[in-house]
Coordinates of C-alpha atoms in Angstrom, one line a residue:
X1 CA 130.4 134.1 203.3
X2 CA 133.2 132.6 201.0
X3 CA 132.7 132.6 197.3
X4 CA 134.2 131.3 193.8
X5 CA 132.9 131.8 190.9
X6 CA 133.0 127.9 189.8
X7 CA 132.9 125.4 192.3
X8 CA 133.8 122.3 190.5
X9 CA 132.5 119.4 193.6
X10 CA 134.6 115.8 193.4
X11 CA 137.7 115.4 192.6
X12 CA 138.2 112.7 190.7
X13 CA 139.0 112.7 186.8
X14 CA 136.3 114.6 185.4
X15 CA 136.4 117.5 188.2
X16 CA 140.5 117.6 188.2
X17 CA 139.9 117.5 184.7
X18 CA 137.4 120.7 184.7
X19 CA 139.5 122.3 187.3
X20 CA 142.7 122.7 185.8
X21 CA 140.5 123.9 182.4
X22 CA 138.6 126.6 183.8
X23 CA 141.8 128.0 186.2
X24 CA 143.7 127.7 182.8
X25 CA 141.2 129.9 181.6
X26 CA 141.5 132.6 184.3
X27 CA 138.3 131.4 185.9
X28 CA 138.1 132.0 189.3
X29 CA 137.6 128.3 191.0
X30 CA 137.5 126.1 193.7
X31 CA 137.8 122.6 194.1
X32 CA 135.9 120.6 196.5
X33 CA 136.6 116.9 197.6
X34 CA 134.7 115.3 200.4
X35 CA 137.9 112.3 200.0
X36 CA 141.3 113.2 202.3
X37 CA 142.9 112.8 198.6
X38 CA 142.4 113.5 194.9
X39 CA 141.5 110.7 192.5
X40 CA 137.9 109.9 193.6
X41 CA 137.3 106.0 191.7
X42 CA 141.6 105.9 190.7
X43 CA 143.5 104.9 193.1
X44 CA 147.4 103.6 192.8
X45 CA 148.5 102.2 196.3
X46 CA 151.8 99.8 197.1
X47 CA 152.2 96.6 198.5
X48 CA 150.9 97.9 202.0
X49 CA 147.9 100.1 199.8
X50 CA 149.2 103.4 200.8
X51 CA 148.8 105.3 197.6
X52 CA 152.0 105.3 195.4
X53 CA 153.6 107.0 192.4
X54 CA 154.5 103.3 190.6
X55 CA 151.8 100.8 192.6
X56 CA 148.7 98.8 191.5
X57 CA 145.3 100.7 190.3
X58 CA 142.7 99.4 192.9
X59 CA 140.1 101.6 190.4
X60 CA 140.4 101.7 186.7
X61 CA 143.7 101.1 184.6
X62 CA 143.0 100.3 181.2
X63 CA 142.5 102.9 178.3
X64 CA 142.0 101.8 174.6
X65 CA 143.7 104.6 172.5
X66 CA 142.1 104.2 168.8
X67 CA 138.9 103.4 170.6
X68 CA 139.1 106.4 173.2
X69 CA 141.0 109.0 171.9
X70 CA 140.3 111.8 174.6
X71 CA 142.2 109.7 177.3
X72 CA 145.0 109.2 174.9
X73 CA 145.4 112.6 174.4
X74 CA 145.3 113.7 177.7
X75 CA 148.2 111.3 178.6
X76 CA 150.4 112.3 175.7
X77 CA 149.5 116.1 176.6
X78 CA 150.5 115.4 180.3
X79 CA 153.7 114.2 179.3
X80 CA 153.0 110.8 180.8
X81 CA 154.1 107.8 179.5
X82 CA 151.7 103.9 178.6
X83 CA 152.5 100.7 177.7
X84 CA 150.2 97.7 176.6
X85 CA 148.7 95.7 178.8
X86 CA 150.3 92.5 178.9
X87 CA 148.3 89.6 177.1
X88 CA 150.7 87.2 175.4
X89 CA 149.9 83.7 176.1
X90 CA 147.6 81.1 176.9
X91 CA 144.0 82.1 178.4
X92 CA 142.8 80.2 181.2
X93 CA 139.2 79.1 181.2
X94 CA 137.6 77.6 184.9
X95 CA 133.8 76.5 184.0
X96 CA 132.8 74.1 186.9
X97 CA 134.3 73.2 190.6
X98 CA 134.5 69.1 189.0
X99 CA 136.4 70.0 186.1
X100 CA 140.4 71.1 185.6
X101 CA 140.6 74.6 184.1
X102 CA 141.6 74.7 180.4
X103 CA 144.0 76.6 178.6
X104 CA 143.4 77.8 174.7
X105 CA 144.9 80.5 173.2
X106 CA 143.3 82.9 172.2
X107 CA 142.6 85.3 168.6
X108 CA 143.8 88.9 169.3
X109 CA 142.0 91.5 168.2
X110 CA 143.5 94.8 167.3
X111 CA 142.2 96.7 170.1
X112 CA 144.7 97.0 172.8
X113 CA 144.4 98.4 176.0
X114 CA 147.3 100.5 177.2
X115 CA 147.8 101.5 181.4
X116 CA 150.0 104.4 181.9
X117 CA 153.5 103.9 184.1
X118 CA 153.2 104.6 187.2
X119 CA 149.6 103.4 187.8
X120 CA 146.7 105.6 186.5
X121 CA 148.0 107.9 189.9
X122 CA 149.8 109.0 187.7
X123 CA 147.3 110.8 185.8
X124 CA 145.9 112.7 188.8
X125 CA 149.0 113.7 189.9
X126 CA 150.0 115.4 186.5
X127 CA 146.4 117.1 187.0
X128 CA 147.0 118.1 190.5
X129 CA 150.2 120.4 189.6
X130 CA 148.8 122.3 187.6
X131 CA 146.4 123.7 190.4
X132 CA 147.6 126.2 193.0
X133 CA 146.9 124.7 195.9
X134 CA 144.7 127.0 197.6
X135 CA 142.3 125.8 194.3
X136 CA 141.9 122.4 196.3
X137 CA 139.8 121.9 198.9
X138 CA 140.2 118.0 200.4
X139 CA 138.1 116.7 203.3
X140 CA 134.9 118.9 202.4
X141 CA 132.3 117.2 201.9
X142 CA 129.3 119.1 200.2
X143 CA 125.7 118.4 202.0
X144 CA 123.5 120.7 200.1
X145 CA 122.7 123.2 197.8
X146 CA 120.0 126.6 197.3
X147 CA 119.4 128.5 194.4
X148 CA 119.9 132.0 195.3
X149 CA 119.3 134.8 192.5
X150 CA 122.9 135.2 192.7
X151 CA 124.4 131.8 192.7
X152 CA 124.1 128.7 194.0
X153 CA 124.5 128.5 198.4
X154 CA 126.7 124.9 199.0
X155 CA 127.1 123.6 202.7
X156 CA 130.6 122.0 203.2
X157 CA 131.0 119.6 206.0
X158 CA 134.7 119.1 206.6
X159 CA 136.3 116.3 208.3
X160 CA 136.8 117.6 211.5
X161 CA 133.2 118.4 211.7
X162 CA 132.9 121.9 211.3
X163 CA 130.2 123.4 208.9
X164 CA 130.8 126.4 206.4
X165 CA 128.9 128.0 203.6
X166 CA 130.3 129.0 200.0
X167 CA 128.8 131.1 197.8
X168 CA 129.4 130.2 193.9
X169 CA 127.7 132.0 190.8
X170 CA 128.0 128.3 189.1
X171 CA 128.4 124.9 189.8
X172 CA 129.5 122.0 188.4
X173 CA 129.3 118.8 189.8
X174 CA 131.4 116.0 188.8
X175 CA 130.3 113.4 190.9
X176 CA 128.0 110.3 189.7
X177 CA 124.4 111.0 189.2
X178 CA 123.2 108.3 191.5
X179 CA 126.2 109.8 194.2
X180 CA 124.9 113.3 194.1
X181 CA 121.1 112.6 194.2
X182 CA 121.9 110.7 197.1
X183 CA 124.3 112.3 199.4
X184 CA 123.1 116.5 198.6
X185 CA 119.9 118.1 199.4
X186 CA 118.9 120.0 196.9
X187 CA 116.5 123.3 197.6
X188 CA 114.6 123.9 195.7
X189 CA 114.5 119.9 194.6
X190 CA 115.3 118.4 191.5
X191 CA 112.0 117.5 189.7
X192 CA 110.9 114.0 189.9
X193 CA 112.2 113.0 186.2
X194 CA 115.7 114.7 187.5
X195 CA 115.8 112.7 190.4
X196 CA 114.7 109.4 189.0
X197 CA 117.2 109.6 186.0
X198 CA 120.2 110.5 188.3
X199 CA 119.2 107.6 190.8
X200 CA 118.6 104.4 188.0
X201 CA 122.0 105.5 186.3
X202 CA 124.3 103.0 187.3
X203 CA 127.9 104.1 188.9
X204 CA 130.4 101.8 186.9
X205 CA 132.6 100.2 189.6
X206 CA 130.6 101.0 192.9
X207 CA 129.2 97.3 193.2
X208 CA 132.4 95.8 192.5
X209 CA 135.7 94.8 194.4
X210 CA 138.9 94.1 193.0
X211 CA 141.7 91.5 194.6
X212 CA 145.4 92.1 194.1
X213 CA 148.6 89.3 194.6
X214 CA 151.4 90.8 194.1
X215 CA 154.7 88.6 193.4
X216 CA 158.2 88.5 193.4
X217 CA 158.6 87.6 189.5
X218 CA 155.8 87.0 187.3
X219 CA 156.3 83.2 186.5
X220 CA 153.2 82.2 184.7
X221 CA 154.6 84.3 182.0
X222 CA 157.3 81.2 182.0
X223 CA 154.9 78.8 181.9
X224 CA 153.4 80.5 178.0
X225 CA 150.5 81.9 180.1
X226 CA 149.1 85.2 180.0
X227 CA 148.0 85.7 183.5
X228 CA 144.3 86.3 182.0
X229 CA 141.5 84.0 182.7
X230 CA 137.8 83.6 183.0
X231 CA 135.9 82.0 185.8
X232 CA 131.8 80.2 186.7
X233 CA 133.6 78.9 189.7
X234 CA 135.1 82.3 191.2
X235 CA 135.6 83.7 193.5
X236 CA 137.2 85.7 191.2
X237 CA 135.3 85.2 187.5
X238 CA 137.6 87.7 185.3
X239 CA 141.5 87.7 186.4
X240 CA 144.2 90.0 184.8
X241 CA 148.2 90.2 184.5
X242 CA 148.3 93.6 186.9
X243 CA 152.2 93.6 186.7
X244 CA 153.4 97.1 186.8
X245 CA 155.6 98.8 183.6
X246 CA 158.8 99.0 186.6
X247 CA 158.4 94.7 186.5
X248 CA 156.3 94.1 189.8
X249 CA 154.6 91.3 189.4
X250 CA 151.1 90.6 190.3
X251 CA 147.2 89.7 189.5
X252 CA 144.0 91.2 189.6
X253 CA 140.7 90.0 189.7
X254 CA 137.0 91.3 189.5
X255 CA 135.2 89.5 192.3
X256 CA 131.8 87.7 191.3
X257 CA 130.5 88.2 195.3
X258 CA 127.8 90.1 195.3
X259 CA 128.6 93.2 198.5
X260 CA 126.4 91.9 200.7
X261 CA 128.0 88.0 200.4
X262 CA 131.9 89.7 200.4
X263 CA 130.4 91.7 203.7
X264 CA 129.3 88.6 205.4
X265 CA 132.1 86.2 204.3
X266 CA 134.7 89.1 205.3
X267 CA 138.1 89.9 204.0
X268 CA 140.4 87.5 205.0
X269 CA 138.7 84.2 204.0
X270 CA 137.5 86.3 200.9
X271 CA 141.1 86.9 200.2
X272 CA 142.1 83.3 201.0
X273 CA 139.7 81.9 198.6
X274 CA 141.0 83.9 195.9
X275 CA 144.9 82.7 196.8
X276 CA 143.1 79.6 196.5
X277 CA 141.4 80.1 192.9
X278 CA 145.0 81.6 191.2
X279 CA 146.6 78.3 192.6
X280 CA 143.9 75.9 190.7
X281 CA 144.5 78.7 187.5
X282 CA 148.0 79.5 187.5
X283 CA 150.0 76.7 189.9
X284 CA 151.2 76.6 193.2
X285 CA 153.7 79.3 193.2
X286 CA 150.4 81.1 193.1
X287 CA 150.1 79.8 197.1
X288 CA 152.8 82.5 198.2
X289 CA 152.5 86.0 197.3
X290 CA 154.1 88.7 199.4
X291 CA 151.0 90.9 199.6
X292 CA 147.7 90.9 198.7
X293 CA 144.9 93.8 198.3
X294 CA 141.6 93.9 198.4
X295 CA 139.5 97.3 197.4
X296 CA 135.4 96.7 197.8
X297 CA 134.0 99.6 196.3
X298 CA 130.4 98.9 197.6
X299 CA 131.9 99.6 200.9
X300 CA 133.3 103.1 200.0
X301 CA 130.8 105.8 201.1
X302 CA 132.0 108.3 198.5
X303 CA 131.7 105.9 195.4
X304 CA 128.4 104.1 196.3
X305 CA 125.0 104.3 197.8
X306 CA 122.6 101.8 198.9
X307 CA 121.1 101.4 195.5
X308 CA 124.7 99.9 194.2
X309 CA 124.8 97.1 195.9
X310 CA 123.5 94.6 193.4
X311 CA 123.5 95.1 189.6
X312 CA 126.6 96.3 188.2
X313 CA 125.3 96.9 184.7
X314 CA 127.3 99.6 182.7
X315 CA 126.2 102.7 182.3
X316 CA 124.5 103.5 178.8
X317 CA 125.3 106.8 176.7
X318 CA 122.5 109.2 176.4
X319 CA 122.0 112.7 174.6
X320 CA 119.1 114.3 176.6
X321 CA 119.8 116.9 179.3
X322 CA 121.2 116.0 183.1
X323 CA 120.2 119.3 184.5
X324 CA 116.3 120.8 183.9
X325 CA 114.0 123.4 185.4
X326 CA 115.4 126.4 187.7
X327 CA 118.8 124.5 188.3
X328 CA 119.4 124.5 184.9
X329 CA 121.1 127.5 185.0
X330 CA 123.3 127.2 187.5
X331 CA 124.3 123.6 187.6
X332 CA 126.4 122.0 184.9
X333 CA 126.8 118.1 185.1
X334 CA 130.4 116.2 184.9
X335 CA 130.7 113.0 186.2
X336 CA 131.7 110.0 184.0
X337 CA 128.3 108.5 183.9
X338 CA 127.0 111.5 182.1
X339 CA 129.3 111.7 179.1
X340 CA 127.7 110.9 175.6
X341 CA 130.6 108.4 174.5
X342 CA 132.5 106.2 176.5
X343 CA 130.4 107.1 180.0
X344 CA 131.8 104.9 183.6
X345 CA 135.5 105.0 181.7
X346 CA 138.6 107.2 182.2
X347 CA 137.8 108.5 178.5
X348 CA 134.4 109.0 179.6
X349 CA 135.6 111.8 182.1
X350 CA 137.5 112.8 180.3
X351 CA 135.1 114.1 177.7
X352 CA 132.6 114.9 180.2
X353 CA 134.9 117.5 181.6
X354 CA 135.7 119.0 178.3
X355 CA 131.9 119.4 177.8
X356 CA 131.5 121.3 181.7
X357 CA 134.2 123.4 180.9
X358 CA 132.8 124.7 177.3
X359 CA 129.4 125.3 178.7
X360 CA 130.5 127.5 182.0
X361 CA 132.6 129.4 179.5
X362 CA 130.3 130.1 177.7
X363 CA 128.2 131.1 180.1
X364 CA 130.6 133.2 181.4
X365 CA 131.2 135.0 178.0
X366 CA 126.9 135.7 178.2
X367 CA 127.1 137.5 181.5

């Protein structure tokens, strides 16, 4: 049987995050990612959306550094570079079908977000290197887990459909809590509370999709807007400048279709509607970009379950434990969702991954 001392299961923020800590640290460990790529909820593709080193974040992009200070240090401690997101002009407002949107401009707070250059990609990347990469396991998807006395026994399922067992004294899984209740049996299971808690805490993005037009020059910016605007009508009801620090010009928008409505309409006329909306928002140039992207994250099977496709409430800090009873022990909890400030954001994995990695060291140091 193979074994690690850590296995550290998703791949995303939080566990690249713990990773890189605990190997940094001389701890012997393994990273597991059921994905065929690193990232898990970030994402920066091109034009085409194959993944890209200066492309368009399909996940999150925004980071606010007085407000979220982990994430801003990380980036400056990566060596990466940010810039603010764009926000200078007019605000469009679309409240009914009958009506012509209105522009206003609006009060700035002090509070602005920053994206990193290069797309938030960028982020994982700067992660990724510093892991050997016999540290990385991609396309293994972990199905279970049993307490042993000496560990913790995980079934990986790979992607070409062989099975395996790893042996690991500790685990820590840095998936969401809804995710991992769902998709790994647990022997002996999580107690009732456990189980409940994990599935009613919201995964921040899984119910939503996100539409991308990308442009050859970003001309609302000559017409004094700022490529924001709010929406009753929708498709879209919150839109975004998206244009990247290298100039690319494009928009983003949160879609207000609930998954099962985007399922049923399907892509293309879901992305035509939405051509449609920026055109009524931002003018007719808005009728001809040269590519478009549309991510539904309801639709990805390693973001969301069943239980994610309505809502889309944020999830809620909380100080009481993830991880009770006889698992306690053994299993540390780091996704996103679970950290005490900032929980669903970047920062919020950030700081969840600083937590895993000080509690399986010091576990270590007990032993």
């Amino acid at each position: 049987m193979n074994s690690c001392k850590v296995a550290v299961v998703g791949a995303g923020l939080a566990g690249l995050y713990t990773a890189r800590a605990l190997h940094a640290a001389g701890v012997d460990v393994l990273l597991l990612e059921g994905r065929s790529r690193l990232g898990g909820r970030i994402l920066t593709v091109d034009d085409g959306g194959t993944p890209s080193d200066d492309g368009f974040d399909l996940g999150p992009s925004w980071f606010w550094p007085e407000m979220q200070p982990a994430m801003a240090e990380l980036v400056a401690e990566l060596g990466l570079d940010s810039f603010i997101q764009h926000s200078t002009g007019d605000v469009v407002f679309e409240r009914l079908s009958r009506e012509r949107p209105q522009r206003f401009s609006p009060a700035y707070e002090n509070q602005q977000s920053r994206r990193v250059s290069g797309g938030t990609g960028a982020v994982v990347r700067a992660l990724a290197a510093r892991l050997p990469d016999e540290r990385i396991r991609l396309g293994t998807q972990v199905t279970a887990m049993a307490l042993r006395h000496d560990g913790v026994e995980l079934s990986l399922r790979r992607t070409d459909g062989h099975t395996e067992v790893l042996l690991a004294e500790h685990v820590v899984a840095a998936l969401p809590p809804r995710l991992l209740g769902a998709s790994v049996a647990f022997s002996p299971a999580q107690d009732s509370a456990t189980a409940t808690r994990w599935r009613r805490t919201p995964t921040w993005m899984a119910p939503h999709a996100k539409f991308f037009a990308i442009y050859d020059d970003p001309f609302w910016r000559k017409d004094g807007l700022s490529g924001t605007a709010q929406s009753m009508v929708g498709p879209m009801v919150e839109i975004h400048d998206s244009t990247t620090k290298s100039g690319r010009a494009a928009f983003f928008g949160f879609l207000g279709v609930g998954a099962d409505q985007r399922k049923s309409v399907g892509e293309v006329a879901l992305k035509q509607a939405c051509i449609e909306q920026l055109a009524r928002l931002f003018g007719q140039a808005a009728m001809s970009p040269r590519a478009t992207l549309l991510k539904d994250w309801a639709a990805d099977p390693f973001t969301a379950t069943a239980d994610d496709r309505t809502g889309g409430d944020h999830p809620t800090p909380v100080s009481s434990r993830w991880v009770s009873g006889e698992w306690e022990g053994r299993l540390v909890m780091a996704g996103s969702e679970t950290s005490p400030s900032e929980p669903g954001y970047l920062a919020g994995a950030v700081v969840a991954g600083k937590q895993a990695v000080a509690d399986i060291l010091t576990r270590l140091e007990q032993k």
